[in-house]
Amino acid sequence: MTDNGVDNKGEEKGTENLKRGLAQMLKGGVIMDVVTAEQAKIAEDAGAVAVMALERVPADIRVQGGVARMSDPDMIDSIINTVSIPVMAKARIGHFVEAQILQALGVDYVDESEVLTPADEEHHIDKTKFTVPFVCGCRNLGEALRRINEGAAMIRTKGEAGTGDVVEAVRHARKVIGQIRQIQNMNEDELFTYAKDIQAPYHLVKETAELGRLPVVNFAAGGVATPADAALMMQLGVDGVFVGSGIFKSGNPEQRANAIVKAVTHYNDAKILADVSRNLGEAMVGINVSALPDDQKMAGRGW
Amino acid sequence: MVTIGVLALQGAFIEHQQMLEKVGARTVQVRLPQHLHDLDGLVIPGGESTTIGKLAIAYGLIDPLRHFAQSKPTWGTCAGLIFLAKDIGIDSQPILGLMDVCVDRNAFGRQADSFEVDLPIKGLKGDTPFHAIFIRAPIVRAVSEGVETLAQIDDNTIVAVRQRHLLGTAFHPELTKDLRLHQYFYDMVAETDSSSP
């Protein structure tokens, strides 16, 4: 059996269908950042559809500074052995060896993430070379389609991780969804020029225009801290939500995790949203993105 | 007209809706017990079975779903098959427990072991096999009397079953363009619909 090959039983593995398909199964769900096996268990018990294993949540990366890297394989193993839901883990942008290691550990998805310190300022990972699927961040349609062209099987809008301020997540989701709405009304000539302007491959721009959505699942991320934030992103048109620091940096992680899961399923039901928003205790403290100097913003990493 | 509900707590429910509509059904998203009224059939989609189970409990859906699926055609795919089964090997996860099958979750392993394969399925129209997509899929380890095996791989791993009005598949027909299984379920619903008074 070779990678992306067919074995003697006629079974194919590591295909685009399978990579994108797993993301389809996560839709309408919440993916939670966890740094220990105990947190992973809390996330699974609260109804998370997957966990993102990382060494420090983005809020701590901001406070502590230094180079943020892939997590210790022991920590990833312990999480894989603790929960039955899919386990994702982050690799630095362009660090294809970290991605090879994560694939060898058997993680279900690799996040090539701007939350970690980039390892390459010109190249993203060639994700087509891997059998493990990748999720990548974006701020606009061009960035999303460039990542898909490199082999990303799932997209998340970047937002501004570790702030608890949803404003950038909203900006990026509105940008991507607004641009898709725009291209749906374009003719071929206009699509060619538009693809050139946003530096995206024409065939993906055309496919997106025809589908009226990205060709892969699109989650929101970066600053979601409350059930209302999560439902806001869902109503804007994303397929699901990543919550990073928002859960385990809050006063009552179990209850907040549970509430955000319910808010994503019932995102159109304001009565349920009101109920799940009650008595959640302290939300994460948060940083206003507008008060954050540009060199401390993570969303600008990657291109 | 036949109306089929799709459990929309989490997972690939929109894909099922689109395919059911292509074969002629009206579809409704089911998130709360009252959404089950006036449905002729129900699809429980793929997704994370632990998440779907927890959300079903939180909003009082377990008993209404069980009651519905006791008499009305219901089809579970992947996580939905786990949800329909009587035995999944663990007690901690909420299930409907209606189909006389033993199901193993994540039976093939992690995402690295997910695969696609051409699969002959009993009762499907046409000569071509069904292209089946298995994603962190369960298998049916054992079936009781009254459960018909519709498809297996390697001649011993059961991946599609039917017990009267209940249908279970370990793979994801909603991720393909092949409408034959949705047509098969639509016909199950339409037959039940016309035979009831």
Coordinates of C-alpha atoms in Angstrom, one line a residue:
Chain A
M1 CA 0.0 0.0 0.0
T2 CA 1.5 3.3 -1.0
D3 CA 0.4 6.8 -0.1
N4 CA -2.6 8.0 -2.2
G5 CA -2.5 4.5 -3.7
V6 CA -4.8 1.7 -4.2
D7 CA -4.2 -1.5 -2.3
N8 CA -5.0 -5.1 -3.4
K9 CA -8.5 -4.9 -2.0
G10 CA -9.2 -1.9 -4.2
E11 CA -9.3 0.5 -1.3
E12 CA -8.0 4.0 -1.8
K13 CA -6.6 6.1 1.1
G14 CA -5.5 9.7 1.6
T15 CA -7.7 10.9 -1.2
E16 CA -9.2 14.4 -1.6
N17 CA -12.7 13.0 -0.9
L18 CA -11.6 11.5 2.4
K19 CA -9.7 14.6 3.5
R20 CA -12.5 17.0 2.7
G21 CA -15.1 14.4 3.8
L22 CA -13.8 14.4 7.4
A23 CA -14.4 18.1 7.6
Q24 CA -17.9 17.6 6.3
M25 CA -18.6 15.4 9.3
L26 CA -17.4 18.2 11.7
K27 CA -19.9 20.8 10.3
G28 CA -22.3 22.4 12.8
G29 CA -19.8 21.6 15.5
V30 CA -17.2 23.2 17.8
I31 CA -13.5 22.4 17.7
M32 CA -11.8 23.3 21.0
D33 CA -8.2 24.1 21.8
V34 CA -6.8 21.9 24.6
V35 CA -3.4 21.7 26.2
T36 CA -3.8 18.5 28.3
A37 CA -5.6 15.2 28.2
E38 CA -7.8 16.4 31.0
Q39 CA -8.9 19.3 29.0
A40 CA -9.5 17.1 26.0
K41 CA -11.8 14.9 28.1
I42 CA -13.8 18.0 29.3
A43 CA -14.1 19.2 25.7
E44 CA -15.3 15.7 24.5
D45 CA -17.8 15.5 27.4
A46 CA -19.1 19.0 26.5
G47 CA -19.8 17.8 22.9
A48 CA -16.8 19.1 21.0
V49 CA -16.6 17.5 17.5
A50 CA -12.8 17.5 17.7
V51 CA -10.0 18.9 19.8
M52 CA -7.0 20.9 18.7
A53 CA -3.9 19.8 20.7
L54 CA -1.4 22.5 21.3
E55 CA 1.2 23.4 23.8
R56 CA -0.1 26.8 24.9
V57 CA -3.5 28.4 24.0
P58 CA -3.1 31.6 21.9
A59 CA -3.8 33.9 24.9
D60 CA -0.8 32.4 26.7
I61 CA 1.4 32.6 23.6
R62 CA 0.6 36.3 23.6
V63 CA 1.5 36.8 27.2
Q64 CA 4.6 34.6 27.4
G65 CA 6.0 35.4 23.9
G66 CA 8.9 33.4 22.5
V67 CA 8.8 31.0 19.6
A68 CA 5.6 28.9 19.5
R69 CA 6.1 25.5 18.0
M70 CA 4.4 22.1 17.4
S71 CA 3.5 20.3 20.6
D72 CA 5.4 17.5 22.3
P73 CA 4.5 14.2 20.7
D74 CA 3.9 12.7 24.2
M75 CA 1.3 15.3 24.9
I76 CA -0.4 14.6 21.5
D77 CA -0.3 10.9 22.1
S78 CA -1.9 11.3 25.6
I79 CA -4.7 13.2 24.0
I80 CA -5.2 10.7 21.2
N81 CA -5.4 8.0 23.8
T82 CA -7.9 9.8 25.9
V83 CA -10.7 10.8 23.5
S84 CA -12.5 9.1 20.7
I85 CA -13.3 12.3 18.7
P86 CA -10.8 13.5 16.0
V87 CA -7.6 15.1 17.2
M88 CA -6.0 18.0 15.4
A89 CA -2.6 19.5 16.0
K90 CA -0.8 22.7 14.8
A91 CA 2.3 22.9 12.7
R92 CA 4.1 26.2 12.0
I93 CA 3.4 27.8 8.6
G94 CA 5.8 26.3 6.1
H95 CA 7.2 23.7 8.6
F96 CA 6.6 20.6 6.6
V97 CA 8.7 18.4 8.9
E98 CA 6.5 19.3 11.9
A99 CA 3.6 18.3 9.6
Q100 CA 5.4 15.0 8.8
I101 CA 5.8 14.3 12.5
L102 CA 2.1 15.0 13.2
Q103 CA 1.1 12.7 10.4
A104 CA 3.3 10.0 11.8
L105 CA 1.7 10.4 15.2
G106 CA -1.7 9.7 13.6
V107 CA -3.4 13.0 14.2
D108 CA -6.6 13.3 12.1
Y109 CA -6.0 16.9 10.9
V110 CA -3.0 19.2 10.8
D111 CA -3.6 23.0 11.3
E112 CA -0.9 25.0 9.4
S113 CA -1.4 27.8 11.8
E114 CA -0.5 31.5 12.1
V115 CA -0.9 31.1 15.9
L116 CA 2.5 29.4 15.9
T117 CA 5.6 31.3 14.8
P118 CA 6.0 31.0 11.0
A119 CA 8.9 28.8 9.9
D120 CA 9.0 30.1 6.3
E121 CA 8.0 33.6 5.2
E122 CA 7.5 32.7 1.6
H123 CA 6.2 29.2 1.3
H124 CA 3.3 27.4 2.8
I125 CA 3.5 23.6 3.2
D126 CA 2.8 21.6 0.0
K127 CA -0.2 19.8 1.5
T128 CA -0.8 17.7 -1.5
K129 CA 2.2 15.5 -0.5
F130 CA 0.4 14.4 2.7
T131 CA -2.2 11.8 3.4
V132 CA -3.3 13.6 6.5
P133 CA -5.7 16.4 5.8
F134 CA -4.9 20.1 6.5
V135 CA -6.9 23.1 7.7
C136 CA -5.5 26.6 7.0
G137 CA -6.5 30.1 8.0
C138 CA -7.6 32.9 5.7
R139 CA -8.6 36.5 5.8
N140 CA -10.2 36.7 2.4
L141 CA -11.2 34.7 -0.6
G142 CA -7.8 34.9 -2.4
E143 CA -6.0 33.5 0.6
A144 CA -8.6 30.8 1.1
L145 CA -8.3 29.6 -2.5
R146 CA -4.4 29.7 -2.5
R147 CA -4.5 27.4 0.5
I148 CA -7.0 25.1 -1.2
N149 CA -4.8 25.0 -4.2
E150 CA -1.9 24.0 -2.0
G151 CA -4.0 21.1 -0.8
A152 CA -5.9 22.4 2.3
A153 CA -9.0 20.3 2.8
M154 CA -10.7 22.7 5.2
I155 CA -10.5 26.5 5.7
R156 CA -11.0 28.6 8.8
T157 CA -11.2 32.4 8.8
K158 CA -8.3 33.6 11.0
G159 CA -9.8 36.2 13.2
E160 CA -7.3 37.3 15.9
A161 CA -6.5 34.4 18.1
G162 CA -6.1 34.8 21.8
T163 CA -7.9 38.1 22.1
G164 CA -11.5 37.1 22.9
D165 CA -12.5 39.9 20.6
V166 CA -14.7 38.6 17.8
V167 CA -14.3 41.7 15.6
E168 CA -11.6 40.2 13.3
A169 CA -13.4 36.8 13.0
V170 CA -16.4 38.8 11.8
R171 CA -14.3 40.9 9.4
H172 CA -12.7 37.9 7.8
A173 CA -15.9 35.8 7.5
R174 CA -17.8 38.7 6.0
K175 CA -15.0 39.4 3.6
V176 CA -14.9 35.8 2.3
I177 CA -18.6 35.3 2.1
G178 CA -19.1 38.8 0.6
Q179 CA -16.5 38.1 -2.1
I180 CA -18.2 34.8 -2.9
R181 CA -21.5 36.7 -3.3
Q182 CA -19.7 39.1 -5.7
I183 CA -18.2 36.5 -8.0
Q184 CA -21.6 34.7 -8.3
N185 CA -22.7 37.7 -10.4
M186 CA -19.6 37.9 -12.7
N187 CA -19.3 36.6 -16.2
E188 CA -16.2 34.7 -17.5
D189 CA -14.2 37.8 -18.5
E190 CA -14.7 39.3 -15.1
L191 CA -13.8 36.1 -13.3
F192 CA -10.5 35.9 -15.1
T193 CA -9.6 39.4 -14.1
Y194 CA -10.9 38.9 -10.6
A195 CA -8.9 35.7 -10.1
K196 CA -5.7 37.6 -11.2
D197 CA -6.6 40.5 -8.8
I198 CA -7.0 38.3 -5.7
Q199 CA -4.1 36.1 -6.8
A200 CA -6.1 32.9 -6.8
P201 CA -6.2 30.1 -9.4
Y202 CA -8.9 30.7 -12.0
H203 CA -10.4 27.2 -11.8
L204 CA -11.0 27.5 -8.0
V205 CA -12.5 31.0 -8.4
K206 CA -14.9 29.6 -11.1
E207 CA -15.7 26.5 -8.9
T208 CA -16.5 28.7 -5.9
A209 CA -18.7 31.0 -8.1
E210 CA -20.6 28.0 -9.3
L211 CA -21.0 26.4 -5.9
G212 CA -21.9 29.7 -4.2
R213 CA -19.5 28.6 -1.4
L214 CA -16.0 27.5 -0.8
P215 CA -15.3 24.0 -2.3
V216 CA -14.2 22.9 1.2
V217 CA -15.8 23.3 4.7
N218 CA -15.2 26.8 6.2
F219 CA -15.1 27.3 10.0
A220 CA -14.7 30.6 11.9
A221 CA -11.8 31.1 14.4
G222 CA -9.9 33.7 16.3
G223 CA -11.7 35.5 19.1
V224 CA -14.9 33.5 19.7
A225 CA -15.5 33.7 23.5
T226 CA -19.3 33.4 24.1
P227 CA -22.3 31.4 22.8
A228 CA -23.5 34.6 21.1
D229 CA -20.2 35.0 19.3
A230 CA -20.4 31.4 18.0
A231 CA -24.0 31.9 16.8
L232 CA -23.1 35.2 15.2
M233 CA -20.4 33.4 13.1
M234 CA -22.9 30.7 12.2
Q235 CA -25.5 33.2 11.1
L236 CA -22.9 35.0 9.0
G237 CA -22.6 31.7 7.1
V238 CA -19.7 29.6 8.4
D239 CA -20.0 25.8 8.8
G240 CA -18.7 25.6 12.4
V241 CA -16.5 27.2 15.0
F242 CA -13.1 26.9 16.5
V243 CA -12.8 28.1 20.1
G244 CA -9.3 28.6 21.3
S245 CA -8.5 30.4 24.5
G246 CA -12.2 31.3 25.0
I247 CA -13.0 28.1 26.9
F248 CA -10.2 27.2 29.1
K249 CA -9.3 30.8 29.9
S250 CA -12.8 31.4 31.2
G251 CA -14.2 30.9 34.8
N252 CA -16.2 27.8 34.1
P253 CA -14.8 25.9 31.1
E254 CA -17.2 22.9 31.3
Q255 CA -20.3 25.0 31.3
R256 CA -19.0 27.5 28.7
A257 CA -17.9 24.7 26.4
N258 CA -21.3 23.0 26.7
A259 CA -23.1 26.3 26.0
I260 CA -21.1 27.1 22.9
V261 CA -21.8 23.6 21.5
K262 CA -25.6 24.2 22.0
A263 CA -25.3 27.7 20.5
V264 CA -23.7 26.3 17.3
T265 CA -26.5 23.8 16.8
H266 CA -29.4 26.2 17.7
Y267 CA -27.7 29.3 16.2
N268 CA -31.0 30.5 14.8
D269 CA -33.1 30.1 17.9
A270 CA -32.7 33.2 20.1
K271 CA -34.6 31.7 23.0
I272 CA -32.2 28.8 23.3
L273 CA -29.3 31.2 22.8
A274 CA -30.6 33.3 25.7
D275 CA -30.9 30.2 27.9
V276 CA -27.4 28.9 27.2
S277 CA -25.9 32.3 27.8
R278 CA -27.1 32.5 31.4
N279 CA -24.7 32.2 34.4
L280 CA -21.6 31.2 32.5
G281 CA -19.3 32.9 35.0
E282 CA -16.4 35.0 33.9
A283 CA -15.6 35.1 30.2
M284 CA -11.9 35.2 29.2
V285 CA -10.6 38.7 30.0
G286 CA -9.9 39.6 26.4
I287 CA -7.8 42.2 24.5
N288 CA -9.4 44.8 22.2
V289 CA -7.9 44.1 18.8
S290 CA -8.0 47.9 18.1
A291 CA -5.6 48.4 21.0
L292 CA -3.2 45.7 19.8
P293 CA -0.1 47.0 18.0
D294 CA 0.2 45.6 14.4
D295 CA 3.4 43.6 15.2
Q296 CA 1.4 41.6 17.8
K297 CA -1.3 40.6 15.4
M298 CA -1.2 37.0 14.3
A299 CA -3.6 37.2 11.3
G300 CA -1.0 38.9 9.1
R301 CA 1.2 35.8 9.2
G302 CA 0.8 33.7 6.1
W303 CA -0.1 35.3 2.7
Chain B
M1 CA -45.5 14.1 -1.3
V2 CA -43.1 12.3 1.0
T3 CA -41.5 14.4 3.7
I4 CA -38.3 13.2 5.2
G5 CA -36.6 14.7 8.2
V6 CA -32.9 15.0 8.6
L7 CA -31.5 15.1 12.1
A8 CA -29.6 18.5 12.0
L9 CA -27.9 18.6 15.4
Q10 CA -24.5 18.3 13.8
G11 CA -22.7 16.8 10.8
A12 CA -23.4 16.4 7.1
F13 CA -27.1 17.0 7.2
I14 CA -27.3 19.5 4.3
E15 CA -25.8 17.0 1.9
H16 CA -28.5 14.4 2.8
Q17 CA -31.2 17.1 2.3
Q18 CA -29.9 18.0 -1.1
M19 CA -29.8 14.3 -2.3
L20 CA -33.2 13.5 -0.8
E21 CA -34.7 16.5 -2.7
K22 CA -33.1 15.3 -5.9
V23 CA -35.0 12.0 -5.6
G24 CA -38.2 13.9 -5.0
A25 CA -38.7 14.2 -1.2
R26 CA -39.5 17.3 0.8
T27 CA -37.0 17.7 3.6
V28 CA -37.1 19.2 7.1
Q29 CA -34.3 19.8 9.5
V30 CA -34.9 18.2 12.9
R31 CA -33.3 19.9 16.0
L32 CA -36.2 19.7 18.5
P33 CA -38.9 17.1 19.3
Q34 CA -41.6 19.2 17.6
H35 CA -39.8 19.0 14.3
L36 CA -40.7 15.3 14.1
H37 CA -44.4 16.0 13.6
D38 CA -45.8 15.0 10.2
L39 CA -42.6 13.3 8.9
D40 CA -42.8 10.1 6.9
G41 CA -39.2 9.1 7.4
L42 CA -36.0 10.3 9.0
V43 CA -32.3 10.3 8.2
I44 CA -29.7 10.4 11.0
P45 CA -26.5 11.7 9.3
G46 CA -22.8 11.2 9.8
G47 CA -21.1 13.5 12.2
E48 CA -19.6 12.9 15.6
S49 CA -21.8 10.4 17.4
T50 CA -20.8 11.6 20.9
T51 CA -21.8 15.1 20.0
I52 CA -25.0 14.1 18.4
G53 CA -25.9 11.9 21.4
K54 CA -25.2 14.7 23.9
L55 CA -27.3 17.3 21.9
A56 CA -30.1 14.8 21.6
I57 CA -30.2 14.3 25.3
A58 CA -29.9 18.0 26.1
Y59 CA -33.0 18.9 24.1
G60 CA -35.2 15.8 25.0
L61 CA -34.9 14.1 21.6
I62 CA -34.0 10.6 22.6
D63 CA -37.5 9.3 23.5
P64 CA -39.3 11.1 20.6
L65 CA -36.6 9.9 18.1
R66 CA -36.9 6.3 19.5
H67 CA -40.7 6.4 19.3
F68 CA -40.5 7.8 15.8
A69 CA -38.0 5.2 14.5
Q70 CA -40.0 2.3 16.1
S71 CA -42.5 2.5 13.3
K72 CA -41.3 5.0 10.7
P73 CA -38.6 4.4 8.1
T74 CA -35.3 5.6 9.5
W75 CA -31.8 5.5 8.0
G76 CA -28.6 6.0 9.9
T77 CA -25.3 6.7 8.1
C78 CA -22.0 6.3 10.0
A79 CA -22.7 8.1 13.3
G80 CA -26.4 7.5 12.5
L81 CA -25.8 3.8 12.3
I82 CA -24.1 3.9 15.7
F83 CA -27.1 5.8 17.0
L84 CA -29.6 3.2 15.8
A85 CA -27.8 0.2 17.1
K86 CA -28.7 -1.9 20.2
D87 CA -25.1 -2.6 21.1
I88 CA -22.1 -0.3 20.6
G89 CA -19.8 -1.9 23.2
I90 CA -19.9 1.0 25.6
D91 CA -22.7 2.2 27.9
S92 CA -21.6 5.8 28.3
Q93 CA -22.8 7.0 24.9
P94 CA -26.5 7.7 24.4
I95 CA -28.1 5.6 21.6
L96 CA -31.6 4.8 20.3
G97 CA -31.0 1.0 20.6
L98 CA -33.5 -0.1 17.9
M99 CA -31.5 -2.2 15.4
D100 CA -30.5 -5.7 16.4
V101 CA -26.9 -5.2 15.5
C102 CA -23.6 -4.9 17.3
V103 CA -21.6 -1.9 16.0
D104 CA -17.9 -1.1 16.6
R105 CA -17.1 2.6 16.5
N106 CA -13.9 3.8 14.6
A107 CA -13.5 0.2 13.6
F108 CA -10.9 0.8 10.9
G109 CA -8.8 3.2 13.0
R110 CA -8.1 6.9 12.7
Q111 CA -8.4 9.3 9.7
A112 CA -5.2 7.8 8.2
D113 CA -7.2 4.5 7.8
S114 CA -10.2 6.1 6.1
F115 CA -10.7 4.8 2.6
E116 CA -12.9 4.6 -0.5
V117 CA -13.9 1.4 -2.2
D118 CA -16.3 0.2 -4.9
L119 CA -19.0 -1.8 -3.1
P120 CA -21.7 -4.1 -4.4
I121 CA -25.0 -3.5 -2.5
K122 CA -27.9 -5.9 -2.5
G123 CA -31.2 -4.4 -3.7
L124 CA -29.6 -1.4 -5.5
K125 CA -30.7 -0.8 -9.1
G126 CA -28.0 -1.0 -11.8
D127 CA -25.0 -3.3 -12.3
T128 CA -22.3 -0.9 -11.2
P129 CA -21.1 -1.1 -7.6
F130 CA -21.6 1.8 -5.2
H131 CA -18.6 4.0 -4.6
A132 CA -18.5 3.9 -0.8
I133 CA -16.6 6.5 1.3
F134 CA -15.6 5.3 4.8
I135 CA -14.4 8.1 7.2
R136 CA -13.4 6.9 10.6
A137 CA -16.2 4.5 10.0
P138 CA -17.9 1.9 12.3
I139 CA -18.6 -1.7 11.2
V140 CA -21.4 -4.1 12.1
R141 CA -19.7 -6.8 14.0
A142 CA -22.7 -9.0 14.5
V143 CA -26.3 -9.1 13.4
S144 CA -29.3 -10.9 15.0
E145 CA -32.0 -12.8 13.1
G146 CA -34.3 -10.5 11.1
V147 CA -31.4 -8.2 10.0
E148 CA -30.5 -8.5 6.4
T149 CA -26.9 -7.8 5.3
L150 CA -26.9 -5.6 2.3
A151 CA -23.2 -5.1 1.8
Q152 CA -19.9 -6.3 3.2
I153 CA -16.2 -5.9 2.4
D154 CA -13.7 -8.7 2.5
D155 CA -16.7 -11.1 2.7
N156 CA -16.9 -10.8 6.4
T157 CA -17.1 -7.1 7.4
I158 CA -20.7 -6.0 7.3
V159 CA -21.1 -2.3 6.3
A160 CA -24.8 -2.0 5.3
V161 CA -27.8 -3.6 7.0
R162 CA -31.6 -3.5 6.9
Q163 CA -34.1 -4.6 9.5
R164 CA -37.7 -4.0 8.3
H165 CA -38.1 -0.2 8.1
L166 CA -34.6 0.5 9.5
L167 CA -31.6 1.1 7.3
G168 CA -28.0 1.4 8.3
T169 CA -24.8 2.2 6.4
A170 CA -21.3 2.6 7.8
F171 CA -20.2 4.8 4.8
H172 CA -21.3 8.2 3.4
P173 CA -23.5 8.1 0.3
E174 CA -24.2 11.8 0.9
L175 CA -20.6 12.6 -0.1
T176 CA -21.0 11.0 -3.5
K177 CA -23.1 12.0 -6.6
D178 CA -24.7 8.5 -6.7
L179 CA -28.4 8.9 -5.8
R180 CA -29.2 5.2 -5.7
L181 CA -29.2 4.7 -1.9
H182 CA -31.2 7.8 -1.3
Q183 CA -33.6 6.5 -3.9
Y184 CA -33.7 3.2 -2.1
F185 CA -34.6 4.9 1.2
Y186 CA -37.1 7.2 -0.6
D187 CA -38.8 4.0 -1.9
M188 CA -38.9 2.5 1.6
V189 CA -40.6 5.6 2.9
A190 CA -43.0 5.8 0.0
E191 CA -44.0 2.2 0.4
T192 CA -44.7 2.6 4.1
D193 CA -46.6 5.8 3.4
S194 CA -49.0 4.2 0.9
S195 CA -49.6 1.1 3.0
S196 CA -50.6 3.0 6.1
P197 CA -54.3 4.0 6.3

